[in-house]
Coordinates of C-alpha atoms and ligand atoms in Angstrom, one line a residue:
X258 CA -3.0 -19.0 28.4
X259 CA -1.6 -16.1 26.5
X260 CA -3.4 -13.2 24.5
X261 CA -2.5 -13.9 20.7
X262 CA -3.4 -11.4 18.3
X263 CA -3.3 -13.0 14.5
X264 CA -2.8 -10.3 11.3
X265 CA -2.7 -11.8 8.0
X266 CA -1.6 -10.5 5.1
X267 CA -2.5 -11.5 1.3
X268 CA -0.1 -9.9 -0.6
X269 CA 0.2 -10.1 -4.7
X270 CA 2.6 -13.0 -4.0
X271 CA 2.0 -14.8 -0.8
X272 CA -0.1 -15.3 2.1
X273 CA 1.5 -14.2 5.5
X274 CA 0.2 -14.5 8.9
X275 CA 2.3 -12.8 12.0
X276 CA 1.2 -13.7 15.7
X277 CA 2.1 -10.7 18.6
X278 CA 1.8 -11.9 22.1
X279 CA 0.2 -8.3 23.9
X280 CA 1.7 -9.3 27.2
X281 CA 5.1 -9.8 26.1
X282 CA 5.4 -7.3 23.3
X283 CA 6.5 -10.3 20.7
X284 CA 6.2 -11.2 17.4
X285 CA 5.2 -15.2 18.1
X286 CA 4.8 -16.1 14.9
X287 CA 5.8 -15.0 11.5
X288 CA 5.5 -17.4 8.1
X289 CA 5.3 -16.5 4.5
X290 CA 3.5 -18.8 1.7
X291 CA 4.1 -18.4 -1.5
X292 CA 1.5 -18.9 -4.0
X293 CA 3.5 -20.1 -7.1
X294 CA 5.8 -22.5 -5.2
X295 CA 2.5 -23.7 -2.3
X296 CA 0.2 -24.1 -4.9
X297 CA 1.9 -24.8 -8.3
X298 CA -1.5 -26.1 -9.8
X299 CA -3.1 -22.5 -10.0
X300 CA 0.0 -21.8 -12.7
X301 CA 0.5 -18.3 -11.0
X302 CA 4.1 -16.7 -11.9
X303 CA 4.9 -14.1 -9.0
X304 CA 0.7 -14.6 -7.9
X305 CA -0.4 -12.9 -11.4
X306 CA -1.9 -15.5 -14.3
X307 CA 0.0 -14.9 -17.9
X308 CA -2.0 -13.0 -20.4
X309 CA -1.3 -12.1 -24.0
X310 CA -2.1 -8.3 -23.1
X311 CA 0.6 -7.0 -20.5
X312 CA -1.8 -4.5 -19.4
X313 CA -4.3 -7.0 -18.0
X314 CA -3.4 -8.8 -15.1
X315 CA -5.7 -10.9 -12.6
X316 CA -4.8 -13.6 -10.0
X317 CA -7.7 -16.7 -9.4
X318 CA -9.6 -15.5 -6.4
X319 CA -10.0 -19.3 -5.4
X320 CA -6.0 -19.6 -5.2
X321 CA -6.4 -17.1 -2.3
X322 CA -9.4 -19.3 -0.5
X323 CA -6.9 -22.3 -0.8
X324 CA -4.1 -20.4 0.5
X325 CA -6.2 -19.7 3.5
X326 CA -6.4 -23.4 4.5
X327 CA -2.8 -24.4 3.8
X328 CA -1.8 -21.7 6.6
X329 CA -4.5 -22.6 9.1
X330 CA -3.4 -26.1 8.2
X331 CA 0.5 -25.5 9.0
X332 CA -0.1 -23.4 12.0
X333 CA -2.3 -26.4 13.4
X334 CA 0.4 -28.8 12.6
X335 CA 3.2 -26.7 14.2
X336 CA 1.3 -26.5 17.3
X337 CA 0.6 -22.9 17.4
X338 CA -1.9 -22.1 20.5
X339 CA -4.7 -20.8 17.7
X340 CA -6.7 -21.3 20.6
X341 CA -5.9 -18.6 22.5
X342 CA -6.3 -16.0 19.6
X343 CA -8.6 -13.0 20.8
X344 CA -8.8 -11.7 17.8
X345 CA -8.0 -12.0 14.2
X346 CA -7.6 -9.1 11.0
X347 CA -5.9 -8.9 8.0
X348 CA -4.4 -7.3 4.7
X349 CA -4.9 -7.3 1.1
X350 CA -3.3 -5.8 -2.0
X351 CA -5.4 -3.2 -2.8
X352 CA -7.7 -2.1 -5.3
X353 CA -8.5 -5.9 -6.2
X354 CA -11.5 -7.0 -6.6
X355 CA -13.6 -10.3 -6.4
X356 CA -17.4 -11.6 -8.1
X357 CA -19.6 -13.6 -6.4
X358 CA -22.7 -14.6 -7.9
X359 CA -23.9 -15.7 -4.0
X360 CA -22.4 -15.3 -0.4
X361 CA -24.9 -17.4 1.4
X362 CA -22.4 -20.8 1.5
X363 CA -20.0 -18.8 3.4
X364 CA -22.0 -19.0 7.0
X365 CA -22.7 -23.0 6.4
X366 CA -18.8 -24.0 5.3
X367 CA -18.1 -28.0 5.9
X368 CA -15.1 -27.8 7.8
X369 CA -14.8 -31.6 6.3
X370 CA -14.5 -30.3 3.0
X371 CA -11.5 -27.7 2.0
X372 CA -12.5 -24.1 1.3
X373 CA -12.4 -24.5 -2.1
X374 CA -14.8 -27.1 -2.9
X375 CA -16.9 -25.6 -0.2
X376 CA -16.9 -22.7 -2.3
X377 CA -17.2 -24.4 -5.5
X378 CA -19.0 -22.4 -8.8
X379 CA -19.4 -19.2 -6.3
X380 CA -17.4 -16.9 -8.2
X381 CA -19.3 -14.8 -11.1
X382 CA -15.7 -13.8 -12.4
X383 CA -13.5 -17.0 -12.2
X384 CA -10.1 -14.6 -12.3
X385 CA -9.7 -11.0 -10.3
X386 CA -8.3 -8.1 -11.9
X387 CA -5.7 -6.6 -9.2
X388 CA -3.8 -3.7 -8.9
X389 CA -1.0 -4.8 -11.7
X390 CA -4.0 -4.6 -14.2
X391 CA -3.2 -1.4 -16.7
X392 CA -6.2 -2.4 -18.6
X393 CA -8.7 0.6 -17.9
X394 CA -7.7 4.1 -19.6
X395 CA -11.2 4.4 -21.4
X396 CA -12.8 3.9 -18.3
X397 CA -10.8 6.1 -16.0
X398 CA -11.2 8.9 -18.8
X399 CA -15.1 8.2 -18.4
X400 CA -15.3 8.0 -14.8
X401 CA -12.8 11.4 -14.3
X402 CA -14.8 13.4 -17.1
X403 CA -18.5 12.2 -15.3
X404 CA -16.9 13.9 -12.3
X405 CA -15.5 17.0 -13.2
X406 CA -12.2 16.1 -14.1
X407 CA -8.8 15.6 -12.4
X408 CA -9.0 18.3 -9.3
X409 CA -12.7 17.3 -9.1
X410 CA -12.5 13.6 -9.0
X411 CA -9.4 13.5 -6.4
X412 CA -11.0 15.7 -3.8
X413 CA -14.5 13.7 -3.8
X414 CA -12.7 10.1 -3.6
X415 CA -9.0 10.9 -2.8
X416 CA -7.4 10.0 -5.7
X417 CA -8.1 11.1 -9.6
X418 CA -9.0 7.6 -11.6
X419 CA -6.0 5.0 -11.9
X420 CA -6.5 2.3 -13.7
X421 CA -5.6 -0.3 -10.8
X422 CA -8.1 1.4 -8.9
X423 CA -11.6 -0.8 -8.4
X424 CA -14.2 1.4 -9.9
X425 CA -12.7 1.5 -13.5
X426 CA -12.0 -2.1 -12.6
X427 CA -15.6 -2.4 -12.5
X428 CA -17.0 -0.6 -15.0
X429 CA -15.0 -2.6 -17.6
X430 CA -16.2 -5.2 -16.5
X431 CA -20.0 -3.9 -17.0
X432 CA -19.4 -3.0 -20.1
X433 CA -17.4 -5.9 -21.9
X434 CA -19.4 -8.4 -19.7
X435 CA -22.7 -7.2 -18.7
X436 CA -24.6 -11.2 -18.7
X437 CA -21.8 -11.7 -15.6
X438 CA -22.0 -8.3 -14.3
X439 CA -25.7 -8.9 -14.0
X440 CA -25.2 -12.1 -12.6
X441 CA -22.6 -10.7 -9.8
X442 CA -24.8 -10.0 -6.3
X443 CA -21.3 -9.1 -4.5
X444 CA -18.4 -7.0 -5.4
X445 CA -15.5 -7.7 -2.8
X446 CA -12.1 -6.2 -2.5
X447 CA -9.5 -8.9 -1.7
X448 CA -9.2 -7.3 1.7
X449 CA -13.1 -7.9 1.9
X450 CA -13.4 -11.2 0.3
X451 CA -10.6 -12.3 2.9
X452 CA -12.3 -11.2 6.0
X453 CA -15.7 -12.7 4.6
X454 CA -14.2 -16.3 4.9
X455 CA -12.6 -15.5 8.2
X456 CA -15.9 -14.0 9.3
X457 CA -18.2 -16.4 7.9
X458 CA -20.3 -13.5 6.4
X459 CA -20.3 -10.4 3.9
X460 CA -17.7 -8.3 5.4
X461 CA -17.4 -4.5 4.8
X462 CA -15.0 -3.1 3.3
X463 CA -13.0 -0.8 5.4
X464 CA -12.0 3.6 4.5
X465 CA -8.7 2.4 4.4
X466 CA -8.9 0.4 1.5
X467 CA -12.5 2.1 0.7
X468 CA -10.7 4.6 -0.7
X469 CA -8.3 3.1 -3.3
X470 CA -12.1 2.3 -5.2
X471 CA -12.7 5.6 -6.6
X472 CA -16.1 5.1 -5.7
X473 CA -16.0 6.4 -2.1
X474 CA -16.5 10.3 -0.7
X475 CA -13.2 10.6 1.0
X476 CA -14.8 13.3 3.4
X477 CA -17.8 11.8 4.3
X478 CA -16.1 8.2 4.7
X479 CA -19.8 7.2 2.2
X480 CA -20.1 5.8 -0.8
X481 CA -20.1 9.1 -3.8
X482 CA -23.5 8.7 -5.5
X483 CA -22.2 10.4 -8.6
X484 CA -19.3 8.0 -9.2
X485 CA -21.5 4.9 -8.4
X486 CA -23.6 6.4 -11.1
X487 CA -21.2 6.8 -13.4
X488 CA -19.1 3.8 -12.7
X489 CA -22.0 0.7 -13.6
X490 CA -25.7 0.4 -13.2
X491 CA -27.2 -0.7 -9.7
X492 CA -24.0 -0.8 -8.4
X493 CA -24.6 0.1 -4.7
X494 CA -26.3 -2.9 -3.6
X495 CA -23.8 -5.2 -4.8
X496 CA -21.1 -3.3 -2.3
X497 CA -20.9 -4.6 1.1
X498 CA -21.3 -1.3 3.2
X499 CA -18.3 0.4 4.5
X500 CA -17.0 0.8 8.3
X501 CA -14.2 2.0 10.2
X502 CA -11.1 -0.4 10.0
X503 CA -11.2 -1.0 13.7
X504 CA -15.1 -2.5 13.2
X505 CA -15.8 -6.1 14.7
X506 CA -17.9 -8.0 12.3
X507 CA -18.1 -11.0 14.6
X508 CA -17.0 -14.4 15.8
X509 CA -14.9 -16.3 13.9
X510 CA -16.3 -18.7 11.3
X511 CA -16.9 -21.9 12.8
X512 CA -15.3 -23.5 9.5
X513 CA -12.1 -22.4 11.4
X514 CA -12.8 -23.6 15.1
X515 CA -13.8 -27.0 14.0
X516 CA -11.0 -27.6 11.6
X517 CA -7.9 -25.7 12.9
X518 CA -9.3 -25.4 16.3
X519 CA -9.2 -21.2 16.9
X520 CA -10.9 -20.5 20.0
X521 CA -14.7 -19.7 18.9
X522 CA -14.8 -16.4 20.6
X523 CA -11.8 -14.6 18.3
X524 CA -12.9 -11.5 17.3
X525 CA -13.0 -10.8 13.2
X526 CA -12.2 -8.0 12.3
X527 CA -12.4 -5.9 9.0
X528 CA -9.6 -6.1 7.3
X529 CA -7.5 -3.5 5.5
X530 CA -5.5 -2.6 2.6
X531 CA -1.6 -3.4 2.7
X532 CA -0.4 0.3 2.8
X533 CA -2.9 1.4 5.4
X534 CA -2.0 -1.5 7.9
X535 CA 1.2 -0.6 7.1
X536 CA 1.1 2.8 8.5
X537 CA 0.3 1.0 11.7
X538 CA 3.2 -1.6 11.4
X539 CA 5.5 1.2 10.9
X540 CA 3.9 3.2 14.1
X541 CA 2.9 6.0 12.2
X542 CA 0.1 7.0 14.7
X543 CA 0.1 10.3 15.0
X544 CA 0.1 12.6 12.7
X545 CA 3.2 14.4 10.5
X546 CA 4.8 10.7 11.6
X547 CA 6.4 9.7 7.9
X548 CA 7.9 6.4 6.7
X549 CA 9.7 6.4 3.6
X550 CA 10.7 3.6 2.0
X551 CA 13.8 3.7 -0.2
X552 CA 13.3 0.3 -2.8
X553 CA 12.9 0.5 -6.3
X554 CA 10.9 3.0 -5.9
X555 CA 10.6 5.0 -3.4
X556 CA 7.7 5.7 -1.1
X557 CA 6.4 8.0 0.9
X558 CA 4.0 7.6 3.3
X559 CA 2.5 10.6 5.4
X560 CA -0.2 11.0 7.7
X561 CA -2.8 13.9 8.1
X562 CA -5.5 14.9 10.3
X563 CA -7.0 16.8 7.9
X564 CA -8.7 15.5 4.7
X565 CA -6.3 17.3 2.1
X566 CA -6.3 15.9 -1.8
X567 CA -3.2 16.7 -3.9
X568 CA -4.5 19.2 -6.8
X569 CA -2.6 18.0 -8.9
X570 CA -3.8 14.2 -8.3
X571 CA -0.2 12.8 -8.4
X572 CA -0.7 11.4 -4.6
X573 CA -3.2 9.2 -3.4
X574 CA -5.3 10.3 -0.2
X575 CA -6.9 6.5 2.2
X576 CA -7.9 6.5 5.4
X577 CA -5.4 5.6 8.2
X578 CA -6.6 3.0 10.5
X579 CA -6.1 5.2 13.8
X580 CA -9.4 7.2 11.6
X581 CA -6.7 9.8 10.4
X582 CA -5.5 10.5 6.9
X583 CA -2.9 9.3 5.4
X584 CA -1.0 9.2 1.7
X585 CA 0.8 7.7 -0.5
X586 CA 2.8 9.0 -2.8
X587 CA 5.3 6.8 -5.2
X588 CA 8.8 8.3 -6.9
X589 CA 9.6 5.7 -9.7
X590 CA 13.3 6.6 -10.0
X591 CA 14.4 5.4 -6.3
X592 CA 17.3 2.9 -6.4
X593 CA 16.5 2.8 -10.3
X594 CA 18.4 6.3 -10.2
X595 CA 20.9 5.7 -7.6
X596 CA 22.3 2.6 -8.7
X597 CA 22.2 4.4 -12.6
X598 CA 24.1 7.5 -11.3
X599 CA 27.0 4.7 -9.1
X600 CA 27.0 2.6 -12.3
X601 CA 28.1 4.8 -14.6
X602 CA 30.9 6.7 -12.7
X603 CA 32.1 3.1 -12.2
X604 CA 31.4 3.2 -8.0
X605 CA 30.8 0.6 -5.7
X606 CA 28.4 1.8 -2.6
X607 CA 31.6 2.4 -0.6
X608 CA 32.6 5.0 -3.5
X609 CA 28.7 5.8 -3.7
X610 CA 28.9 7.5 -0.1
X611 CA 32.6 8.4 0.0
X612 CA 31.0 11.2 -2.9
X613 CA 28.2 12.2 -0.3
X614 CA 31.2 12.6 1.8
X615 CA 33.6 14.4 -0.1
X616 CA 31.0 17.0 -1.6
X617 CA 29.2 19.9 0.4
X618 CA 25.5 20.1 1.7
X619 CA 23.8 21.8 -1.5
X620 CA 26.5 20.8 -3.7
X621 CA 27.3 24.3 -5.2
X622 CA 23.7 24.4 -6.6
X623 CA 24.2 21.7 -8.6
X624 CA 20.7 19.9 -9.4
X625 CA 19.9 17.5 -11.5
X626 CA 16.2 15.9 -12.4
X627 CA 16.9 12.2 -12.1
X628 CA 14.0 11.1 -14.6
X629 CA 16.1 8.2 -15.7
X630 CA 12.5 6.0 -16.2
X631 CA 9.3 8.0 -16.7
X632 CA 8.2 9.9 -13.3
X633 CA 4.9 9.0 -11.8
X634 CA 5.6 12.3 -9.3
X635 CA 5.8 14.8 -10.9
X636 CA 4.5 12.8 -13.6
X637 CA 7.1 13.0 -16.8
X638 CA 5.9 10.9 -19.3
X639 CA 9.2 10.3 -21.3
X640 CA 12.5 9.5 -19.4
X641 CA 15.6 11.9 -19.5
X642 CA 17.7 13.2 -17.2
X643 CA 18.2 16.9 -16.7
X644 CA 21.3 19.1 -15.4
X645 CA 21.5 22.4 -14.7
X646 CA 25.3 23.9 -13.7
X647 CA 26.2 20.0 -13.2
X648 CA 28.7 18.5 -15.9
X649 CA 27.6 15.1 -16.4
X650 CA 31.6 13.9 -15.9
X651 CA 31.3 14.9 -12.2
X652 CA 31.3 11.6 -10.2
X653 CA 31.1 13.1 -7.1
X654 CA 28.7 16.2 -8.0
X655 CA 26.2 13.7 -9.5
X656 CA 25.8 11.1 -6.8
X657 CA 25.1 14.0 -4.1
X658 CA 22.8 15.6 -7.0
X659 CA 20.6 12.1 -7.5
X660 CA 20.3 11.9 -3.6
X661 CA 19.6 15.4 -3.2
X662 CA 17.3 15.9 -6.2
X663 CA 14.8 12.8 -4.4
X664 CA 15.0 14.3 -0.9
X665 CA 14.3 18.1 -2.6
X666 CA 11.5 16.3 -4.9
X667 CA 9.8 14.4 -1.6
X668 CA 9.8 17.8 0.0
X669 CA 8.0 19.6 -2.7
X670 CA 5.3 17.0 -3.9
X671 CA 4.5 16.5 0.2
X672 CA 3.8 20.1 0.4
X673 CA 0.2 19.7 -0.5
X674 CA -0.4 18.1 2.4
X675 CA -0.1 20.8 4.6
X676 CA 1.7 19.4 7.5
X677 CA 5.7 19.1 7.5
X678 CA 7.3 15.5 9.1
X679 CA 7.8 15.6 12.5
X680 CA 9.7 12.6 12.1
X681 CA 10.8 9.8 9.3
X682 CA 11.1 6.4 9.7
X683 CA 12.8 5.1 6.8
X684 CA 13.1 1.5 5.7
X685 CA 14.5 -0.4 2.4
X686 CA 17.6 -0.8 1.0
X687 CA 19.2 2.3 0.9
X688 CA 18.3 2.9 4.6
X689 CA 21.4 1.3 5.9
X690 CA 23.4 4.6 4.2
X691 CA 24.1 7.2 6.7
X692 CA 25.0 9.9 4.2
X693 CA 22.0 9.4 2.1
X694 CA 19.7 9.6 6.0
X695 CA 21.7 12.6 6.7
X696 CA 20.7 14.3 3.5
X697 CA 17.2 13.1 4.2
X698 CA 16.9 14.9 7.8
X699 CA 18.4 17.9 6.8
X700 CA 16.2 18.6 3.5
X701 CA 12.9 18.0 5.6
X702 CA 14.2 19.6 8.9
X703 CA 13.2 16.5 11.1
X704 CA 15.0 13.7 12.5
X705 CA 15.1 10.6 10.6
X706 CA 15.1 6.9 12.1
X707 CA 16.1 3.6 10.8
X708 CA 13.0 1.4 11.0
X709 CA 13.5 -2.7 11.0
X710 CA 10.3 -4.8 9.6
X711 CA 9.8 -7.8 7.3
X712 CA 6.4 -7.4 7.2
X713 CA 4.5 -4.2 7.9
X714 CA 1.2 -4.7 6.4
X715 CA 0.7 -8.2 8.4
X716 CA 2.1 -6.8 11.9
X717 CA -0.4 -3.4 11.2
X718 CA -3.0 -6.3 10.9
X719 CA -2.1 -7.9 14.1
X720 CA -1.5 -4.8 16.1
X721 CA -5.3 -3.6 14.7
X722 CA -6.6 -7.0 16.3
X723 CA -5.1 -6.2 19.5
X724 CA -6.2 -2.5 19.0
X725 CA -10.1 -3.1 18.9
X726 CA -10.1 -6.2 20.5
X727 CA -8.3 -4.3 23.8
X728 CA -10.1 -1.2 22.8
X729 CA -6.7 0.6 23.8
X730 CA -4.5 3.4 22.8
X731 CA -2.6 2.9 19.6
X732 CA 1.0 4.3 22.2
X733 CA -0.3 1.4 24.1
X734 CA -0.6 -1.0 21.3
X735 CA 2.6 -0.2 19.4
X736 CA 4.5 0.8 22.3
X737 CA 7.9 -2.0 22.2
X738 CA 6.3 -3.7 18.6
X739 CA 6.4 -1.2 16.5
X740 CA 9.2 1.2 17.7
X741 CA 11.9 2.8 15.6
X742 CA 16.3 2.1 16.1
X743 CA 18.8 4.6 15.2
X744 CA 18.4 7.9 14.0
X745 CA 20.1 11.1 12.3
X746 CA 19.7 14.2 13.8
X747 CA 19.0 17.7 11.4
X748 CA 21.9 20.0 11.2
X749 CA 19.8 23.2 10.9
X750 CA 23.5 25.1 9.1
X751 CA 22.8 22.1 6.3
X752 CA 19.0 22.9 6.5
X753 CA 19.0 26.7 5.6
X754 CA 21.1 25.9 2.9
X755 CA 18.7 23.0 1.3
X756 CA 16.0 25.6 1.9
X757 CA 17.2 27.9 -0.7
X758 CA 18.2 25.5 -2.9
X759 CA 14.5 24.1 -3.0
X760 CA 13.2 26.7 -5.0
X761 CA 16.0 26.4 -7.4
X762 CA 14.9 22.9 -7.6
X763 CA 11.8 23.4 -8.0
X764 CA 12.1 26.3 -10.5
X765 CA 14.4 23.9 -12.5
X766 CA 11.5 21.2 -12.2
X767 CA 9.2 23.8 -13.6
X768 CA 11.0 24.6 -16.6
X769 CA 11.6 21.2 -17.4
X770 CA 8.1 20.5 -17.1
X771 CA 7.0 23.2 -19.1
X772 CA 9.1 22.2 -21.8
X773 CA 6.6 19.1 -21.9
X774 CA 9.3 16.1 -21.1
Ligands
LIG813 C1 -1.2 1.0 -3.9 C2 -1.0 -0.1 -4.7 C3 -0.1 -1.2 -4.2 C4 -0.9 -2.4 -3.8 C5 -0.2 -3.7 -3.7 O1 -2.0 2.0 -4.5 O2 -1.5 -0.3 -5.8 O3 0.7 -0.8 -3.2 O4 -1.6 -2.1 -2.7 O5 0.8 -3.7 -2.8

């Protein structure tokens, strides 16, 4: 008998579901559905439903349900042990958010029937906006003016209004639908709505993703009586309470013991949002731990213990699952900038790095503002690209510039938080380049470690199972599973000089900023 620990994740385009063994420190398990290709018939392109606005994106809520029994469905077939799980949580995309007009099926489920026509003419709101959906300026505007305005509205929920984020989401809906509104008893997150059909029962919705709502006091961990005002009419009692993400809410729903055979005794737990269990699957326990993720865009990821809100509500403040706090904080022009900058000095990666190579630590104070898209942080509104002493022929001078200008800007816009990296872990693409890891350590002064995972958000899941379910330490938990490889040490010669050079940077940021871009 082995101690199995399941984490599932419902991303924006699949369902995922990784299995750790505790005693041998192993990912068991690891499988990927996709919605479009596993279940054709919802006529989901990348998990999102086509509309005629752009800005409005939603995904069916039911195609999620389905997915659930597909998975169980494989796993049983492929002989998985399901019954020696101990304990089961999960993920969602966050800031989603699911209608019900009536929860009281999901304790009584006919494990001879499939989820979905147990669930049948449940839903209040047949589709889900989720956190593509662009649809809600008016209501943010409402929502942030109600509450005092930017400054005012991050530091009582986390984050100023964003129109992904659930309480706008919500309050459109009020107001361009208020028969369904009234006829909704339960708002769910996906996370939620997820760990209801696990759990057989309304499940609360956890800080993590508790925060990404708009509607919750990020100090007190409570929902914010002003922004539930402000947000619809008799809103609280159609929110499932919230709780700690390392809450039990029970056994497992018999739906799932009698039909997939899980042992009856797993634990449910909440669930989470993806970026919070994240954090975990990346072992950011402690905190001034950092992951940054160099895609696209580029992420960073930091953790507090301290409940600090960026003033100028470009970063987004959740709650970490070890109870800490942690942020998010997105940089549009990642690869988008590096790849523009190699492109058009005609480079290949090789020649990308040789530059790094072949040009000094500060480059001369060259800087340039790589704003090659619109900039969420700082937030630049229209695209350009900005030099100052850097001649845009300069193959070499650019590429270190691009690099350097991300690192500098990372350092800056963290700064809010109050407490420097003790250490990066740093995944994506652009992780496997030494020069550009090098230039990361040495701008932030701490070491910087490559970090391997396909799935973060579904291994954070699994590793919070084992967490409550074990009631251990989260060293103990992660130690082996969610450990970092390789790393680049700071040279503290290339560190004094990026020190200086930071407040040219951000000087140069200022003036460009002031010039309204
Ligand atoms: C975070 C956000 C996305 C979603 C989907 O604020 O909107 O990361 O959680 O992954």
């Amino acid at each position: 008998m082995s101690n199995l620990y399941l984490g599932l994740d419902a991303s924006t385009q699949s369902l995922s579901a990784i299995i750790i063994d505790i005693d041998t420190r192993k990912v068991v398990y690891d499988v990927s559905l996709n919605y479009d290709e596993t279940l054709p018939h919802y006529g989901t392109q990348n998990g999102v439903l086509d509309h005629p606005d752009p800005k409005i994106v939603h995904s069916p809520p039911l195609m999620w349900a389905e997915a659930l029994d597909v998975l169980f469905e494989k796993m049983k077939t492929e002989g998985i042990p399901l019954g020696d799980i101990r304990a089961i949580s999960g993920s969602g995309q966050q800031h989603g958010s699911v209608y019900l007009k009536t929860a009281e099926i999901l304790s009584n489920l006919d494990p001879s029937k499939s989820l979905v026509e147990n669930l049948g003419d449940i839903f209040s709101r047949d589709t889900s906006p989720i956190w593509m959906d662009s649809s809600t300026r008016a209501e943010c505007d409402e929502i942030c003016d109600a509450l005092g305005g930017l400054q005012a509205t991050a530091s009582a929920t986390g984050s100023t209004t964003f129109e992904r984020f659930t309480g706008p989401q919500i309050r459109k809906f009020y107001k361009t639908q208020p028969d369904a509104y009234n006829n909704t008893a339960h708002i769910m997150l996906v996370s939620s709505f997820m760990a209801s059909l696990i759990a057989g029962k309304v499940a609360p919705i956890d800080h993590g993703d508790g925060a990404g709502m708009n509607l919750m006091d990020i100090q007190t961990r409570t929902y914010h009586a002003a922004a539930l005002g402000t947000t619809a009419p008799d809103l609280s009692h159609r929110l499932p309470p919230l709780a700690e993400s390392r809450a039990i809410i029970g056994t497992v729903n018999p739906y799932f013991v009698d039909k997939y055979g899980v042992n009856p005794n797993a634990q449910a737990l909440v669930w989470s949002g993806d970026n919070p269990n994240s954090v975990i699957g990346l072992g950011l326990i402690r905190e001034g731990l950092v992951a940054i993720s160099l895609g696209t865009s580029d992420t960073y990821f930091g953790t507090m213990r301290n409940c600090q809100t960026d003033p100028r509500g470009e970063g987004h403040v959740f709650v970490s699952p070890t109870g800490d706090y942690m942020t998010l904080i997105c940089f549009k022009n990642g690869s988008l900038a590096r790849e523009a900058v190699r492109k058009s000095h005609g480079l290949d990666w090789n020649g990308f790095s040789h530059a790094l190579q072949s040009t000094p630590p500060g480059n001369n104070g060259k800087i340039m503002l790589p704003y090659f898209e619109p900039e969420i942080v700082p937030n630049v509104l229209n695209s350009g690209v900005h030099r100052f002493d850097l001649d845009e022929q300069d193959a070499a001078g650019n590429c270190r510039a691009v690099v350097e200008a991300q690192m500098m800007s990372m350092r800056i816009h963290s700064e809010w938080m109050g407490v420097r990296p003790s250490a990066i872990y740093v995944t994506g693409g652009a992780s496997v380049n030494p020069e550009i890891l090098q230039i990361m350590a040495d701008v932030q002064n701490c070491p910087v470690h490559q970090f391997e995972v396909t799935n973060s958000a579904a291994l954070g899941a699994a590793l919070r199972a084992a967490q409550a379910h074990l009631n251990a330490t989260w060293e103990d938990i992660s130690k082996g599973i969610a450990d970092p490889i390789s790393g680049s040490a700071v040279n503290p010669t290339n560190t004094a000089v990026y020190d200086e050079l930071v407040k040219k940077y951000a000087e140069c940021e200022q003036t460009a900023l002031g010039n309204k871009l």
